[in-house]
Amino acid sequence: MLDKSIREQIIELIHQQVVPAVGCTEPMAVALCTARATEDLGKRPEHIKVLLSGNMLKNAMGVGIPGTGMIGLPIAVALGAIVGKSQYQLEVIKDLTPETLEAGKQFISDPKRIDIKLKEKISEKLYIEVTCTAGDDAATAIIAGNHTNFVYEARNGKVLLDKRCCSGKDTQEQTPDLNMRTVWEFAVTTPLDELRFMLAARDYNIHAAEESRKGNYGHCLGKTIDRPLSHGIFGDSIFSHIISETALACDARMGGAMIPVMSNSGSGNQGICATNPVAVFAKENENTEEELIRALTLSHLTAIYIKQSLGTLSALCGCVVASTGASCGIVYLMGGDYNRVCAAIKNMVANLTGMICDGAKPSCSIKICSGVSSALLSALLSMQHHQVTSAEGIVDDDVDKSIHNLTSIGKEAMNPTDDMVLDIMTHKNNC
């Protein structure tokens, strides 16, 4: 068992990275920043200027905003100013009402009231700068590094907060270093009472799937997989149930449902992908509650570990990271040991490396299904003692080096791809 002080640090890390969120975290982070700038201003703004890093802009352009039936940043910004409360963090607009929604629509009816642009020459992948003005008063708030990390606030030239010297460093990098052996030891040996809070992830994200059945969100992928025609193709099986429950929650989240989910490393989709495959497998396989708790811990902490070197936002689709965590959790539920978990990770790295992120949007559920399908395949192969070897591609004998190879490609080599994706997205005819 790990030393108590190390366990406490890791538990605090999980509490920081596994948190509830309503809607896609990128537009909600912009709404959060707007809410804080509005609070600092002390009145409803007349004009709002928003400057975003490329990755933030990419991830916020095409996703539904909860409770609005609308897509994109302008309504998120308006609601952040009108109904947002920064104390709610990524649930910033949870007090939304029909009246405040109508006020938000009125606010954006004048296109000159909100100005959203790309922040030029910024190194941070996650950067949000919002300036709210009313009359002669102005207030600015800046978030950088992660979705809730305020690094600067000012009102009428008076600085209220300034931590910008640290803004280029993700808060994830300020936490204790992890490796896969430590992740495994923590998940399987920590006293159960210290991990029981992980059941909240299951409760949030399975509930999101259940609520999604009540509507038609996004591309309805989860409901499609659950229909008789699909059962004739995929079977009424553990596989189809896992795909359906995971896609359902993603459909609702990307479609703008006012349904909270438990996120991971700043992404609701990553939280869903790290949770629902593990929770559904445990239920269908009749695993114990303890096994479920430990598998959820293994899944989420693996995703957090991978994101430590990848960064909060990158060119690599987050489902690659989260589904790798899910594969580890499923291996554990199958009775696999540490070596089998490492084999599953190598199988995932060999398969999904290079899947691009082209923004948060309803079709994310399709990518998540690809990731979860690979997670199940990788787990099954590992339990049969089959794994991709170091003679093949970017996989290394050492599992941590294999993970580093994955994140190096996603964080560094794919940057030109990221630039091209954003250029394509911002120059389409409908943009």
Short mmCIF file of C-alpha atoms in Angstrom, two decimals:
data_model
loop_
_atom_site.label_atom_id
_atom_site.label_comp_id
_atom_site.label_asym_id
_atom_site.label_seq_id
_atom_site.Cartn_x
_atom_site.Cartn_y
_atom_site.Cartn_z
CA MET A 1 0.00 0.00 0.00
CA LEU A 2 1.20 3.51 -0.83
CA ASP A 3 2.23 5.85 1.96
CA LYS A 4 -0.68 7.78 3.42
CA SER A 5 0.72 11.16 2.40
CA ILE A 6 1.00 10.02 -1.22
CA ARG A 7 -2.55 8.63 -1.13
CA GLU A 8 -3.83 11.94 0.20
CA GLN A 9 -2.09 13.86 -2.59
CA ILE A 10 -3.56 11.56 -5.24
CA ILE A 11 -7.03 11.78 -3.72
CA GLU A 12 -6.79 15.57 -3.80
CA LEU A 13 -5.68 15.36 -7.43
CA ILE A 14 -8.73 13.25 -8.31
CA HIS A 15 -11.02 15.70 -6.50
CA GLN A 16 -9.51 18.51 -8.59
CA GLN A 17 -9.85 16.71 -11.91
CA VAL A 18 -13.07 14.70 -11.49
CA VAL A 19 -15.79 17.31 -10.98
CA PRO A 20 -19.40 17.91 -12.08
CA ALA A 21 -20.04 20.02 -15.18
CA VAL A 22 -23.15 21.11 -17.08
CA GLY A 23 -22.63 21.22 -20.82
CA CYS A 24 -19.40 21.22 -22.78
CA THR A 25 -16.59 22.47 -20.57
CA GLU A 26 -15.10 24.88 -23.15
CA PRO A 27 -18.14 27.17 -23.63
CA MET A 28 -18.95 26.77 -19.93
CA ALA A 29 -15.45 27.94 -19.06
CA VAL A 30 -16.00 31.00 -21.27
CA ALA A 31 -19.33 31.59 -19.53
CA LEU A 32 -17.54 31.22 -16.19
CA CYS A 33 -14.92 33.79 -17.15
CA THR A 34 -17.69 36.13 -18.32
CA ALA A 35 -19.56 35.66 -15.06
CA ARG A 36 -16.47 36.57 -13.03
CA ALA A 37 -15.75 39.65 -15.17
CA THR A 38 -19.38 40.70 -14.76
CA GLU A 39 -19.17 40.24 -10.99
CA ASP A 40 -16.02 42.35 -10.90
CA LEU A 41 -17.75 44.98 -13.03
CA GLY A 42 -20.62 45.09 -10.54
CA LYS A 43 -23.36 45.55 -13.12
CA ARG A 44 -24.69 43.96 -16.30
CA PRO A 45 -22.26 44.70 -19.13
CA GLU A 46 -23.25 46.59 -22.25
CA HIS A 47 -20.43 45.14 -24.35
CA ILE A 48 -18.31 41.99 -23.95
CA LYS A 49 -15.00 41.28 -25.68
CA VAL A 50 -13.73 37.69 -25.67
CA LEU A 51 -10.25 36.56 -26.73
CA LEU A 52 -9.59 32.81 -26.95
CA SER A 53 -6.73 30.45 -27.74
CA GLY A 54 -7.16 28.37 -30.87
CA ASN A 55 -8.00 25.18 -28.98
CA MET A 56 -10.66 26.95 -26.92
CA LEU A 57 -12.22 28.46 -30.03
CA LYS A 58 -12.16 25.10 -31.81
CA ASN A 59 -13.85 23.28 -28.94
CA ALA A 60 -16.57 25.87 -28.34
CA MET A 61 -17.80 26.64 -31.85
CA GLY A 62 -20.18 23.81 -32.65
CA VAL A 63 -21.56 22.44 -29.40
CA GLY A 64 -25.00 22.84 -27.86
CA ILE A 65 -25.38 25.17 -24.88
CA PRO A 66 -27.41 23.56 -22.06
CA GLY A 67 -31.03 24.57 -21.74
CA THR A 68 -30.99 26.90 -24.75
CA GLY A 69 -31.53 24.81 -27.87
CA MET A 70 -28.74 26.92 -29.35
CA ILE A 71 -25.20 26.29 -30.52
CA GLY A 72 -22.02 28.27 -30.05
CA LEU A 73 -20.32 30.88 -27.92
CA PRO A 74 -22.46 34.06 -28.16
CA ILE A 75 -25.35 32.69 -26.12
CA ALA A 76 -22.94 31.12 -23.61
CA VAL A 77 -21.22 34.48 -23.16
CA ALA A 78 -24.52 36.33 -22.80
CA LEU A 79 -25.84 33.89 -20.21
CA GLY A 80 -22.57 34.02 -18.31
CA ALA A 81 -23.16 37.76 -17.93
CA ILE A 82 -26.90 37.58 -17.23
CA VAL A 83 -27.41 34.50 -15.05
CA GLY A 84 -23.91 33.10 -14.43
CA LYS A 85 -22.44 32.70 -10.97
CA SER A 86 -18.71 32.02 -10.80
CA GLN A 87 -19.13 30.15 -7.51
CA TYR A 88 -20.86 27.38 -9.50
CA GLN A 89 -17.65 26.77 -11.48
CA LEU A 90 -18.46 24.66 -14.57
CA GLU A 91 -22.14 24.56 -13.58
CA VAL A 92 -22.07 28.34 -14.02
CA ILE A 93 -25.47 28.73 -15.75
CA LYS A 94 -27.42 26.15 -13.77
CA ASP A 95 -29.85 28.89 -12.57
CA LEU A 96 -31.04 29.42 -16.16
CA THR A 97 -34.77 30.18 -16.52
CA PRO A 98 -36.96 30.85 -19.57
CA GLU A 99 -36.88 34.55 -18.67
CA THR A 100 -33.09 34.75 -18.48
CA LEU A 101 -32.77 32.74 -21.68
CA GLU A 102 -34.97 35.27 -23.44
CA ALA A 103 -32.80 38.04 -22.00
CA GLY A 104 -29.74 36.26 -23.39
CA LYS A 105 -31.33 36.02 -26.83
CA GLN A 106 -32.13 39.74 -26.72
CA PHE A 107 -28.55 40.49 -25.71
CA ILE A 108 -27.06 38.70 -28.71
CA SER A 109 -29.65 40.07 -31.14
CA ASP A 110 -27.33 43.06 -31.54
CA PRO A 111 -24.15 41.54 -33.04
CA LYS A 112 -22.07 44.49 -31.85
CA ARG A 113 -22.55 43.68 -28.16
CA ILE A 114 -20.30 40.59 -28.14
CA ASP A 115 -16.95 40.45 -29.93
CA ILE A 116 -15.25 37.03 -30.03
CA LYS A 117 -11.80 36.72 -31.56
CA LEU A 118 -8.71 34.53 -31.62
CA LYS A 119 -6.00 35.62 -29.17
CA GLU A 120 -2.91 36.09 -31.28
CA LYS A 121 0.57 34.94 -30.26
CA ILE A 122 -0.51 33.01 -27.17
CA SER A 123 1.37 29.89 -26.06
CA GLU A 124 -1.30 28.46 -23.74
CA LYS A 125 -3.60 25.88 -25.28
CA LEU A 126 -6.34 26.91 -22.85
CA TYR A 127 -6.70 30.68 -22.60
CA ILE A 128 -9.81 32.81 -22.06
CA GLU A 129 -9.80 36.60 -21.71
CA VAL A 130 -13.09 38.43 -21.17
CA THR A 131 -13.53 42.18 -20.83
CA CYS A 132 -16.95 43.51 -19.84
CA THR A 133 -17.78 47.20 -20.18
CA ALA A 134 -20.68 49.38 -19.12
CA GLY A 135 -20.44 53.13 -19.51
CA ASP A 136 -17.01 54.22 -18.33
CA ASP A 137 -16.44 51.06 -16.29
CA ALA A 138 -14.54 47.97 -17.47
CA ALA A 139 -13.53 44.68 -15.88
CA THR A 140 -11.33 41.92 -17.24
CA ALA A 141 -10.96 38.29 -16.17
CA ILE A 142 -8.53 35.72 -17.57
CA ILE A 143 -8.60 31.93 -17.22
CA ALA A 144 -5.54 29.93 -18.29
CA GLY A 145 -4.09 26.46 -17.81
CA ASN A 146 -7.34 24.73 -16.88
CA HIS A 147 -11.03 25.49 -17.20
CA THR A 148 -11.52 27.12 -13.80
CA ASN A 149 -8.08 28.60 -13.12
CA PHE A 150 -8.39 32.39 -12.87
CA VAL A 151 -4.98 34.03 -13.32
CA TYR A 152 -5.94 37.69 -13.71
CA GLU A 153 -8.74 40.05 -12.70
CA ALA A 154 -8.94 43.83 -12.90
CA ARG A 155 -11.54 46.60 -12.68
CA ASN A 156 -10.99 50.07 -14.12
CA GLY A 157 -7.25 49.50 -14.19
CA LYS A 158 -7.05 48.25 -10.60
CA VAL A 159 -5.57 44.75 -10.46
CA LEU A 160 -7.59 42.41 -8.25
CA LEU A 161 -5.66 39.20 -9.01
CA ASP A 162 -2.51 38.46 -10.99
CA LYS A 163 -1.04 34.96 -11.24
CA ARG A 164 -0.09 35.19 -14.91
CA CYS A 165 3.52 34.26 -14.24
CA CYS A 166 2.25 30.71 -13.66
CA SER A 167 -0.44 30.66 -16.35
CA GLY A 168 1.64 28.81 -18.91
CA LYS A 169 1.82 25.78 -16.67
CA ASP A 170 -1.18 23.50 -16.36
CA THR A 171 -2.23 22.88 -12.80
CA GLN A 172 -1.98 19.19 -13.62
CA GLU A 173 1.79 19.67 -13.92
CA GLN A 174 1.90 21.15 -10.41
CA THR A 175 0.70 17.89 -8.86
CA PRO A 176 2.81 14.91 -7.76
CA ASP A 177 4.21 12.91 -10.65
CA LEU A 178 2.47 9.66 -11.44
CA ASN A 179 3.50 6.53 -13.29
CA MET A 180 1.42 3.55 -14.24
CA ARG A 181 2.68 1.39 -11.38
CA THR A 182 1.66 4.06 -8.86
CA VAL A 183 -1.74 4.42 -10.53
CA TRP A 184 -2.28 0.67 -10.23
CA GLU A 185 -1.08 0.42 -6.64
CA PHE A 186 -3.28 3.32 -5.59
CA ALA A 187 -6.39 1.89 -7.25
CA VAL A 188 -6.08 -1.65 -5.92
CA THR A 189 -4.62 -1.15 -2.42
CA THR A 190 -6.04 2.11 -1.06
CA PRO A 191 -8.57 1.50 1.74
CA LEU A 192 -12.01 1.35 0.18
CA ASP A 193 -13.52 4.09 2.32
CA GLU A 194 -10.99 6.53 0.86
CA LEU A 195 -12.23 5.73 -2.67
CA ARG A 196 -15.97 5.42 -2.16
CA PHE A 197 -16.50 8.94 -3.51
CA MET A 198 -15.77 7.55 -6.97
CA LEU A 199 -19.29 6.12 -7.07
CA ALA A 200 -20.51 9.67 -7.69
CA ALA A 201 -19.00 9.46 -11.18
CA ARG A 202 -21.17 6.43 -11.92
CA ASP A 203 -24.25 8.11 -10.45
CA TYR A 204 -23.82 11.28 -12.49
CA ASN A 205 -22.91 9.72 -15.81
CA ILE A 206 -25.28 6.76 -15.84
CA HIS A 207 -28.04 9.17 -14.84
CA ALA A 208 -27.09 11.34 -17.82
CA ALA A 209 -27.56 8.32 -20.08
CA GLU A 210 -30.96 7.59 -18.54
CA GLU A 211 -32.10 11.18 -18.99
CA SER A 212 -30.86 11.17 -22.58
CA ARG A 213 -33.41 8.47 -23.43
CA LYS A 214 -36.19 10.96 -22.71
CA GLY A 215 -35.20 13.22 -25.61
CA ASN A 216 -33.57 13.22 -29.01
CA TYR A 217 -30.14 14.75 -28.57
CA GLY A 218 -27.34 15.17 -31.08
CA HIS A 219 -27.23 12.32 -33.58
CA CYS A 220 -29.14 9.96 -31.25
CA LEU A 221 -26.32 7.44 -31.51
CA GLY A 222 -26.99 5.93 -28.09
CA LYS A 223 -30.67 5.38 -28.87
CA THR A 224 -29.83 4.02 -32.31
CA ILE A 225 -27.52 1.37 -30.86
CA ASP A 226 -30.28 0.39 -28.42
CA ARG A 227 -32.94 -0.20 -31.09
CA PRO A 228 -34.02 -3.61 -32.44
CA LEU A 229 -32.35 -3.12 -35.84
CA SER A 230 -29.02 -2.46 -34.14
CA HIS A 231 -29.49 -5.45 -31.85
CA GLY A 232 -29.75 -7.52 -35.01
CA ILE A 233 -26.32 -6.24 -36.02
CA PHE A 234 -24.46 -5.81 -32.72
CA GLY A 235 -26.54 -8.13 -30.55
CA ASP A 236 -28.29 -7.36 -27.28
CA SER A 237 -24.99 -7.79 -25.49
CA ILE A 238 -22.60 -6.32 -22.95
CA PHE A 239 -20.84 -4.69 -25.90
CA SER A 240 -23.96 -2.99 -27.25
CA HIS A 241 -25.07 -1.93 -23.77
CA ILE A 242 -21.70 -0.32 -23.05
CA ILE A 243 -21.68 1.52 -26.38
CA SER A 244 -25.27 2.68 -25.93
CA GLU A 245 -24.92 3.91 -22.33
CA THR A 246 -21.74 5.80 -23.16
CA ALA A 247 -23.07 7.37 -26.36
CA LEU A 248 -26.37 8.33 -24.72
CA ALA A 249 -24.65 10.47 -22.12
CA CYS A 250 -22.44 12.08 -24.77
CA ASP A 251 -25.44 12.72 -27.07
CA ALA A 252 -27.20 14.63 -24.29
CA ARG A 253 -24.14 16.60 -23.27
CA MET A 254 -23.15 17.63 -26.79
CA GLY A 255 -26.80 18.28 -27.68
CA GLY A 256 -27.18 20.93 -24.99
CA ALA A 257 -29.19 19.03 -22.37
CA MET A 258 -29.32 20.66 -18.94
CA ILE A 259 -27.88 17.48 -17.41
CA PRO A 260 -24.74 17.52 -15.25
CA VAL A 261 -22.02 14.94 -15.84
CA MET A 262 -18.87 14.07 -13.93
CA SER A 263 -15.94 15.32 -15.96
CA ASN A 264 -12.32 14.21 -16.05
CA SER A 265 -9.41 16.60 -16.62
CA GLY A 266 -11.71 19.37 -17.76
CA SER A 267 -13.80 17.31 -20.18
CA GLY A 268 -17.27 15.91 -19.63
CA ASN A 269 -16.86 13.52 -22.56
CA GLN A 270 -13.66 12.19 -21.00
CA GLY A 271 -15.51 11.71 -17.72
CA ILE A 272 -18.32 9.85 -19.46
CA CYS A 273 -15.88 7.69 -21.42
CA ALA A 274 -13.86 6.83 -18.32
CA THR A 275 -17.00 5.97 -16.34
CA ASN A 276 -19.87 4.41 -18.27
CA PRO A 277 -18.03 1.52 -19.96
CA VAL A 278 -16.64 0.47 -16.57
CA ALA A 279 -19.94 0.89 -14.72
CA VAL A 280 -21.97 -1.02 -17.33
CA PHE A 281 -19.43 -3.84 -17.56
CA ALA A 282 -19.35 -4.19 -13.77
CA LYS A 283 -23.13 -4.39 -13.61
CA GLU A 284 -23.45 -6.93 -16.42
CA ASN A 285 -20.50 -8.99 -15.18
CA GLU A 286 -21.90 -8.95 -11.63
CA ASN A 287 -18.76 -7.51 -10.11
CA THR A 288 -18.86 -6.40 -6.49
CA GLU A 289 -19.19 -2.78 -5.43
CA GLU A 290 -15.60 -2.80 -4.26
CA GLU A 291 -14.42 -4.04 -7.65
CA LEU A 292 -16.46 -1.31 -9.35
CA ILE A 293 -15.01 1.41 -7.12
CA ARG A 294 -11.45 0.26 -7.74
CA ALA A 295 -12.04 -0.09 -11.48
CA LEU A 296 -13.50 3.44 -11.68
CA THR A 297 -10.52 4.74 -9.74
CA LEU A 298 -8.10 2.95 -12.06
CA SER A 299 -9.90 4.27 -15.14
CA HIS A 300 -10.12 7.91 -14.05
CA LEU A 301 -6.62 8.07 -12.57
CA THR A 302 -5.12 6.53 -15.71
CA ALA A 303 -6.80 9.25 -17.76
CA ILE A 304 -5.52 11.93 -15.37
CA TYR A 305 -2.00 10.48 -15.58
CA ILE A 306 -2.01 10.53 -19.38
CA LYS A 307 -3.34 14.09 -19.42
CA GLN A 308 -0.47 15.21 -17.16
CA SER A 309 1.91 14.99 -20.10
CA LEU A 310 -0.63 15.64 -22.87
CA GLY A 311 -2.08 18.86 -21.46
CA THR A 312 -5.64 19.98 -20.83
CA LEU A 313 -6.31 20.65 -24.54
CA SER A 314 -4.48 19.21 -27.52
CA ALA A 315 -4.84 18.07 -31.11
CA LEU A 316 -5.46 14.52 -29.87
CA CYS A 317 -9.08 13.52 -29.25
CA GLY A 318 -9.75 13.14 -25.52
CA CYS A 319 -11.59 9.87 -26.05
CA VAL A 320 -8.21 8.25 -26.79
CA VAL A 321 -7.12 9.09 -23.25
CA ALA A 322 -10.38 8.29 -21.48
CA SER A 323 -11.06 5.05 -23.33
CA THR A 324 -7.54 3.91 -22.46
CA GLY A 325 -8.50 4.42 -18.82
CA ALA A 326 -11.73 2.52 -19.39
CA SER A 327 -9.83 -0.38 -20.94
CA CYS A 328 -7.67 -0.59 -17.80
CA GLY A 329 -10.75 -0.58 -15.58
CA ILE A 330 -12.39 -3.33 -17.63
CA VAL A 331 -9.24 -5.46 -17.49
CA TYR A 332 -9.36 -5.18 -13.70
CA LEU A 333 -13.04 -6.21 -13.68
CA MET A 334 -12.10 -9.21 -15.85
CA GLY A 335 -9.63 -10.30 -13.16
CA GLY A 336 -6.53 -8.98 -14.87
CA ASP A 337 -3.33 -8.02 -13.05
CA TYR A 338 -0.94 -5.11 -13.60
CA ASN A 339 0.76 -6.80 -16.57
CA ARG A 340 -2.59 -7.30 -18.30
CA VAL A 341 -3.45 -3.63 -17.72
CA CYS A 342 -0.14 -2.59 -19.29
CA ALA A 343 -0.84 -4.85 -22.25
CA ALA A 344 -4.24 -3.20 -22.76
CA ILE A 345 -2.64 0.25 -22.72
CA LYS A 346 -0.11 -0.79 -25.37
CA ASN A 347 -2.93 -2.16 -27.52
CA MET A 348 -4.77 1.15 -27.21
CA VAL A 349 -1.68 3.19 -28.07
CA ALA A 350 -1.12 1.04 -31.16
CA ASN A 351 -4.69 1.60 -32.34
CA LEU A 352 -5.98 5.08 -31.56
CA THR A 353 -2.89 7.32 -31.61
CA GLY A 354 -3.47 10.14 -34.07
CA MET A 355 -7.25 10.49 -33.76
CA ILE A 356 -7.73 14.22 -34.20
CA CYS A 357 -9.85 16.57 -32.12
CA ASP A 358 -11.91 18.74 -34.45
CA GLY A 359 -13.85 20.47 -31.72
CA ALA A 360 -16.64 19.60 -29.33
CA LYS A 361 -19.84 18.78 -31.22
CA PRO A 362 -22.63 16.16 -31.43
CA SER A 363 -20.51 13.80 -33.54
CA CYS A 364 -18.13 13.36 -30.60
CA SER A 365 -20.39 10.45 -29.62
CA ILE A 366 -19.26 8.61 -32.76
CA LYS A 367 -15.60 9.02 -31.81
CA ILE A 368 -16.35 7.94 -28.26
CA CYS A 369 -17.93 4.74 -29.61
CA SER A 370 -14.76 4.09 -31.60
CA GLY A 371 -12.68 4.59 -28.46
CA VAL A 372 -14.88 2.38 -26.28
CA SER A 373 -14.96 -0.36 -28.92
CA SER A 374 -11.16 -0.29 -28.97
CA ALA A 375 -11.10 -0.34 -25.16
CA LEU A 376 -13.09 -3.57 -25.08
CA LEU A 377 -11.03 -5.16 -27.85
CA SER A 378 -7.77 -4.16 -26.17
CA ALA A 379 -8.94 -5.57 -22.83
CA LEU A 380 -9.99 -8.86 -24.37
CA LEU A 381 -6.70 -9.22 -26.24
CA SER A 382 -4.69 -8.48 -23.11
CA MET A 383 -6.61 -11.10 -21.11
CA GLN A 384 -5.72 -13.62 -23.80
CA HIS A 385 -2.05 -12.60 -23.34
CA HIS A 386 -1.90 -10.81 -26.68
CA GLN A 387 -0.34 -7.37 -26.86
CA VAL A 388 1.32 -5.14 -29.41
CA THR A 389 5.08 -5.43 -29.00
CA SER A 390 7.93 -2.93 -29.14
CA ALA A 391 8.75 -4.23 -32.61
CA GLU A 392 5.54 -2.58 -33.83
CA GLY A 393 5.13 1.14 -34.38
CA ILE A 394 5.39 3.54 -31.44
CA VAL A 395 4.83 0.97 -28.69
CA ASP A 396 7.69 0.51 -26.21
CA ASP A 397 8.41 -2.35 -23.83
CA ASP A 398 7.95 0.12 -20.98
CA VAL A 399 4.30 1.13 -20.58
CA ASP A 400 5.13 4.63 -19.35
CA LYS A 401 7.32 5.22 -22.40
CA SER A 402 4.48 4.00 -24.61
CA ILE A 403 2.19 6.57 -22.97
CA HIS A 404 4.84 9.27 -23.40
CA ASN A 405 5.12 8.38 -27.10
CA LEU A 406 1.36 8.80 -27.42
CA THR A 407 1.31 12.18 -25.66
CA SER A 408 4.39 13.48 -27.48
CA ILE A 409 2.64 12.91 -30.79
CA GLY A 410 -0.57 14.49 -29.51
CA LYS A 411 1.07 17.49 -27.86
CA GLU A 412 3.94 18.25 -30.23
CA ALA A 413 3.86 16.45 -33.57
CA MET A 414 0.15 17.12 -34.19
CA ASN A 415 0.35 20.90 -33.66
CA PRO A 416 0.38 21.63 -37.42
CA THR A 417 -2.67 19.36 -37.71
CA ASP A 418 -4.35 21.39 -34.99
CA ASP A 419 -3.67 24.61 -36.89
CA MET A 420 -5.07 23.13 -40.09
CA VAL A 421 -8.22 21.85 -38.32
CA LEU A 422 -8.93 25.31 -36.87
CA ASP A 423 -8.31 26.96 -40.22
CA ILE A 424 -10.76 24.61 -41.92
CA MET A 425 -13.37 25.07 -39.20
CA THR A 426 -13.20 28.87 -39.28
CA HIS A 427 -13.27 29.18 -43.06
CA LYS A 428 -16.23 26.99 -43.93
CA ASN A 429 -19.16 28.72 -45.58
CA ASN A 430 -21.36 28.39 -42.50
CA CYS A 431 -18.82 29.98 -40.11
#
